[in-house]
Coordinates of C-alpha atoms in Angstrom, one line a residue:
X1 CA -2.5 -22.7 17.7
X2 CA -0.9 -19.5 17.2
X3 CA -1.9 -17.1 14.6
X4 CA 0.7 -15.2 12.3
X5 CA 0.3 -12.2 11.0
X6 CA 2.1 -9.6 8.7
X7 CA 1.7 -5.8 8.2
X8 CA 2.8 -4.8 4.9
X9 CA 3.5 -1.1 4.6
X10 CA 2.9 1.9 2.4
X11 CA 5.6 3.2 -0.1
X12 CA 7.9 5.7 1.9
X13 CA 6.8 4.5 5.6
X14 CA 8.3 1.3 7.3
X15 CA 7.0 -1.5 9.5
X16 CA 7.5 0.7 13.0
X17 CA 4.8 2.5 11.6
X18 CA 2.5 0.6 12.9
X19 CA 3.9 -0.7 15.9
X20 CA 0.1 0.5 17.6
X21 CA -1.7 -2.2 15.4
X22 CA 0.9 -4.7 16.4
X23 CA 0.4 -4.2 20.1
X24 CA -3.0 -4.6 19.9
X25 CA -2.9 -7.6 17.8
X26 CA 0.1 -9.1 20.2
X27 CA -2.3 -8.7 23.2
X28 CA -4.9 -11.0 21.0
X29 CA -2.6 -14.0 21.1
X30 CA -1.3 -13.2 17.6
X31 CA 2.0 -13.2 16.4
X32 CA 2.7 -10.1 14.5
X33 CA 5.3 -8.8 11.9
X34 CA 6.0 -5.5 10.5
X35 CA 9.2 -5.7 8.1
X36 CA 10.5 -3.0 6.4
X37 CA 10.1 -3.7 2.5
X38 CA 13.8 -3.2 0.2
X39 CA 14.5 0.4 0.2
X40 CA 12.9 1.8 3.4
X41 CA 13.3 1.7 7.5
X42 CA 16.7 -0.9 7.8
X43 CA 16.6 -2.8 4.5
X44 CA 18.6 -2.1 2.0
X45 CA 17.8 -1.8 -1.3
X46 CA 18.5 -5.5 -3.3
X47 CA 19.0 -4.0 -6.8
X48 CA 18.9 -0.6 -8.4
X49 CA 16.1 -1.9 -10.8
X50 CA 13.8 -3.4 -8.2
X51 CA 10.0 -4.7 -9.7
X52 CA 7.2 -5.9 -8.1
X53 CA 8.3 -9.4 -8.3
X54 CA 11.3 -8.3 -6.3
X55 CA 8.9 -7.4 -3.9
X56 CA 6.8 -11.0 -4.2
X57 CA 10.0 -12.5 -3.7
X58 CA 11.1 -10.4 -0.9
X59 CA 8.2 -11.3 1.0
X60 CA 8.4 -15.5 0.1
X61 CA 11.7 -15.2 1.3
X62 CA 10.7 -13.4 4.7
X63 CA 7.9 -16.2 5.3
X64 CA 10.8 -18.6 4.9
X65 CA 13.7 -16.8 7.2
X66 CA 11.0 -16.6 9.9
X67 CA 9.8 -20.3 9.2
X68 CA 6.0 -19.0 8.6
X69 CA 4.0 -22.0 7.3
X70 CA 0.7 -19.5 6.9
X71 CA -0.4 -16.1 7.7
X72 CA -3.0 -13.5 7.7
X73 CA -1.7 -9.9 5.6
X74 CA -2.9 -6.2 5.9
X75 CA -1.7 -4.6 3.2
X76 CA -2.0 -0.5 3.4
X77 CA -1.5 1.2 -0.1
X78 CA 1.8 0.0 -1.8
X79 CA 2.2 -3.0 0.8
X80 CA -1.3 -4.1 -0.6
X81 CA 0.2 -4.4 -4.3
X82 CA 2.4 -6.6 -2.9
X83 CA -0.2 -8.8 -1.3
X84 CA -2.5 -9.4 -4.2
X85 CA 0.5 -10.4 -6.4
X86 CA 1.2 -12.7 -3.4
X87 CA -1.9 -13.9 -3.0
X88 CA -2.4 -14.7 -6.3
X89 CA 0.9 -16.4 -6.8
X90 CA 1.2 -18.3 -3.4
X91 CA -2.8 -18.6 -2.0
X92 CA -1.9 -21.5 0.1
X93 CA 0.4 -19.5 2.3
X94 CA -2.5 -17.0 3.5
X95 CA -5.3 -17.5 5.8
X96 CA -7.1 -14.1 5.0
X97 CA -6.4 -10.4 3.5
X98 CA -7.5 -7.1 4.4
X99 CA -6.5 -4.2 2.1
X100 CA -6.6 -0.6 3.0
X101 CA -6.1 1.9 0.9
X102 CA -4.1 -0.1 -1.5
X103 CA -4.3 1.6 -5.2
X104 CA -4.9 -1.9 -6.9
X105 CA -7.5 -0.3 -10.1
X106 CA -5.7 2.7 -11.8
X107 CA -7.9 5.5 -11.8
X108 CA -8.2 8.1 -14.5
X109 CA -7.3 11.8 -13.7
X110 CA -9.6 14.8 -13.9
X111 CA -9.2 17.5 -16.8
X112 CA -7.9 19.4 -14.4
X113 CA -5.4 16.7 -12.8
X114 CA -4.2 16.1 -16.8
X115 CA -4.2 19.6 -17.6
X116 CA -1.2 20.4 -14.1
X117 CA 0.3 16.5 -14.9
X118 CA 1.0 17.8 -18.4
X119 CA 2.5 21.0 -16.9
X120 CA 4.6 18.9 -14.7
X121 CA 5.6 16.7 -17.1
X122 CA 6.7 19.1 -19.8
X123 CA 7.2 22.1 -17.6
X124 CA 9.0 20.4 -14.5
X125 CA 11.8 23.4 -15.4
X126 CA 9.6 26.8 -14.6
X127 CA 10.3 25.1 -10.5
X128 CA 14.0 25.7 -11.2
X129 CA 12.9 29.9 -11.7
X130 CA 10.9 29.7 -8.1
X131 CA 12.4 30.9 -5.4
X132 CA 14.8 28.0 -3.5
X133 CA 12.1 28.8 -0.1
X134 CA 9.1 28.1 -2.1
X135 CA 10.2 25.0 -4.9
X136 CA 9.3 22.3 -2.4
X137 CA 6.2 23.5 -1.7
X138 CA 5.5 24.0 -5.0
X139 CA 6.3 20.1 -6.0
X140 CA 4.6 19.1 -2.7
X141 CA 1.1 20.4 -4.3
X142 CA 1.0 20.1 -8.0
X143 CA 2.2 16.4 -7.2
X144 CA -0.4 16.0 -4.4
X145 CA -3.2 17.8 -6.3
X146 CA -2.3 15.0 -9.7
X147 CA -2.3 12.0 -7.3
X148 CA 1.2 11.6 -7.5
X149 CA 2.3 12.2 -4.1
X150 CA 4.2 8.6 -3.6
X151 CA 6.1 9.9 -7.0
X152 CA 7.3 13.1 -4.9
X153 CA 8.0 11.2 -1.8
X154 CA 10.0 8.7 -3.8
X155 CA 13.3 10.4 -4.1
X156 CA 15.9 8.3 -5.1
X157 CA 13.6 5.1 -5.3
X158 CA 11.7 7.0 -8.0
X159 CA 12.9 4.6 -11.0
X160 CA 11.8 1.8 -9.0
X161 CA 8.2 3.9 -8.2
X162 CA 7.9 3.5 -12.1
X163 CA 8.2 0.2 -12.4
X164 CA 5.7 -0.4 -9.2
X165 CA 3.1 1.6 -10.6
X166 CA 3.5 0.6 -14.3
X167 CA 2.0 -3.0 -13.4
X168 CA -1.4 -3.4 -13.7
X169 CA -2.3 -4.9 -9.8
X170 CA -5.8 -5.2 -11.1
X171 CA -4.7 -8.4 -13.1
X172 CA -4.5 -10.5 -10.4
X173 CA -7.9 -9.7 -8.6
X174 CA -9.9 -12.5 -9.7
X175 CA -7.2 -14.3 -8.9
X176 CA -7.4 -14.8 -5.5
X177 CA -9.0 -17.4 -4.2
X178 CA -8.3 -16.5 0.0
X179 CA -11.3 -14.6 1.8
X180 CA -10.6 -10.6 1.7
X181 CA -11.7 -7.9 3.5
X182 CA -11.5 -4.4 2.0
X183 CA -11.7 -1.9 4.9
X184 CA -11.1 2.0 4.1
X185 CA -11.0 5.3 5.5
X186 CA -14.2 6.8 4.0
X187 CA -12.9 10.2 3.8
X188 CA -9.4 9.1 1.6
X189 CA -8.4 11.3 -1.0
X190 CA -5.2 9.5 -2.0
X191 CA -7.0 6.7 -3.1
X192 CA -10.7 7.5 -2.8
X193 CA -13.6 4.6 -1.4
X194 CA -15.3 4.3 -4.6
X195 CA -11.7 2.3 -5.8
X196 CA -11.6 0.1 -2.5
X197 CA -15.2 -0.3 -3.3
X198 CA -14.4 -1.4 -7.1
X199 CA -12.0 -3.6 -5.7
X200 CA -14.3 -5.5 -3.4
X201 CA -16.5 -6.3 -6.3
X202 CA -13.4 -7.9 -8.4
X203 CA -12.2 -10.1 -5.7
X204 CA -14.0 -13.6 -5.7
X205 CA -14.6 -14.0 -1.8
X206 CA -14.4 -9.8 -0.5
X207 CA -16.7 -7.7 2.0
X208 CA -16.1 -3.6 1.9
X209 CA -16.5 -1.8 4.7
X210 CA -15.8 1.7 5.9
X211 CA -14.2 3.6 8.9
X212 CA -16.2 6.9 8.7
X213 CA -13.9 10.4 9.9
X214 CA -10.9 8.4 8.8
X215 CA -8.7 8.8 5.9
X216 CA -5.5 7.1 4.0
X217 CA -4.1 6.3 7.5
X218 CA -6.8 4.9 9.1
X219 CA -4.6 2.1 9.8
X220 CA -2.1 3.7 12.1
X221 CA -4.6 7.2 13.2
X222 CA -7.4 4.9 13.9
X223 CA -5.9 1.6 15.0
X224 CA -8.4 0.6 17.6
X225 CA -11.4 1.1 15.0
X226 CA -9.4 -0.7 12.4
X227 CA -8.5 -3.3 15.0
X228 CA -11.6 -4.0 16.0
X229 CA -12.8 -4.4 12.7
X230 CA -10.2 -6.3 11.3
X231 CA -10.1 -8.8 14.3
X232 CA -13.8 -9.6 13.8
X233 CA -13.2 -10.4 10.2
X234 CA -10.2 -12.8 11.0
X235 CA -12.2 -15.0 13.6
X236 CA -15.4 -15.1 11.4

């Protein structure tokens, strides 16, 4: 019997992304998808206040247009919010789930990372007095140095960032009963191993492992590694 599987994407990327895991995936016998969530690649946004349910409920309705009875998910960074709501809302409709890099426990920031946040937050005008060559630089590392580098990418989807990131993914953790695999890029600063490895310890039926000289994009830098890895993991 055929296997399904979907690739859920990271916030600002889209599902041709990883057209290199797909291949290797399709050459395994598996049927593979990669759709592009509301807002990025070819779909449109659905409404101007989009929340993660919107996102739930865009992925239920995606199983049902392409008449999917069951699947595995990867989910990489935001795409993995989206699975553990899923997965704790509809387990029967998942075989497995690997997350990669998918910021599901808040972490606290720094001193330092509070001190520049606070200076962005309250301060976001002093970019206006930069030079026009230099202000996207600027925002491009205060935002990456804070951890809020999705924020800066976010653009005009920035109101529905908020929302995203205002849910607490944590919540639904314990909640899922499917088996998980939590496979990171060791050296990932976006959302470092020590949360992927927190994660593993919160989900009922999860395994961590690492891909060592890889880092937030181990999934499509290192797709034969993650392949490999992920493939073992799915026929166990």
């Amino acid at each position: 019997m055929e296997k399904t599987l979907i690739i859920l994407h990271g916030w600002g990327l889209q599902g041709s992304k990883y057209d290199t895991l797909k291949n290797i995936f399709q050459k395994k016998g598996f049927r593979v998808y990669a759709p592009d969530f509301p807002g990025f690649g070819n779909q449109l946004i659905k409404k101007s206040e989009m929340t993660m349910d919107d996102y739930v409920i865009f992925l239920k309705d995606f199983y049902t247009s392409q008449n999917i009875k069951k699947a595995y998910l990867i989910g990489h960074s935001f795409g993995g919010r989206v699975a553990a709501k899923f997965a704790a809302k509809y387990p029967t409709l998942i075989e497995k789930i690997v997350f990669t890099g998918s910021p599901l426990i808040k972490q606290k920031l720094s001193f330092k990372k509070r001190v520049v946040q606070s200076f962005v937050k309250k301060g976001k005008f002093l970019f206006d007095f930069a030079p026009s060559f230099l202000k996207d630089s600027m925002r491009w590392g205060v935002y990456r140095f804070i951890g809020e580098w999705d924020y800066y990418k976010a653009k005009n989807l920035r109101e529905i960032f908020k929302n995203v990131i205002s849910e607490d993914a944590s919540v639904y953790l314990d909640e899922i009963k499917n088996p998980v695999l939590v496979l990171w890029g060791k050296l990932d600063t976006v959302v470092p191993s020590k949360v992927g490895k927190m994660i593993a310890k919160k989900i009922p039926h999860a395994k961590y492992e690492e891909i060592a000289d890889a880092g937030h994009a181990v999934i499509y830098r290192n797709s034969q590694s993650f392949a490999k890895k992920t493939l073992y993991f799915f026929n166990s």
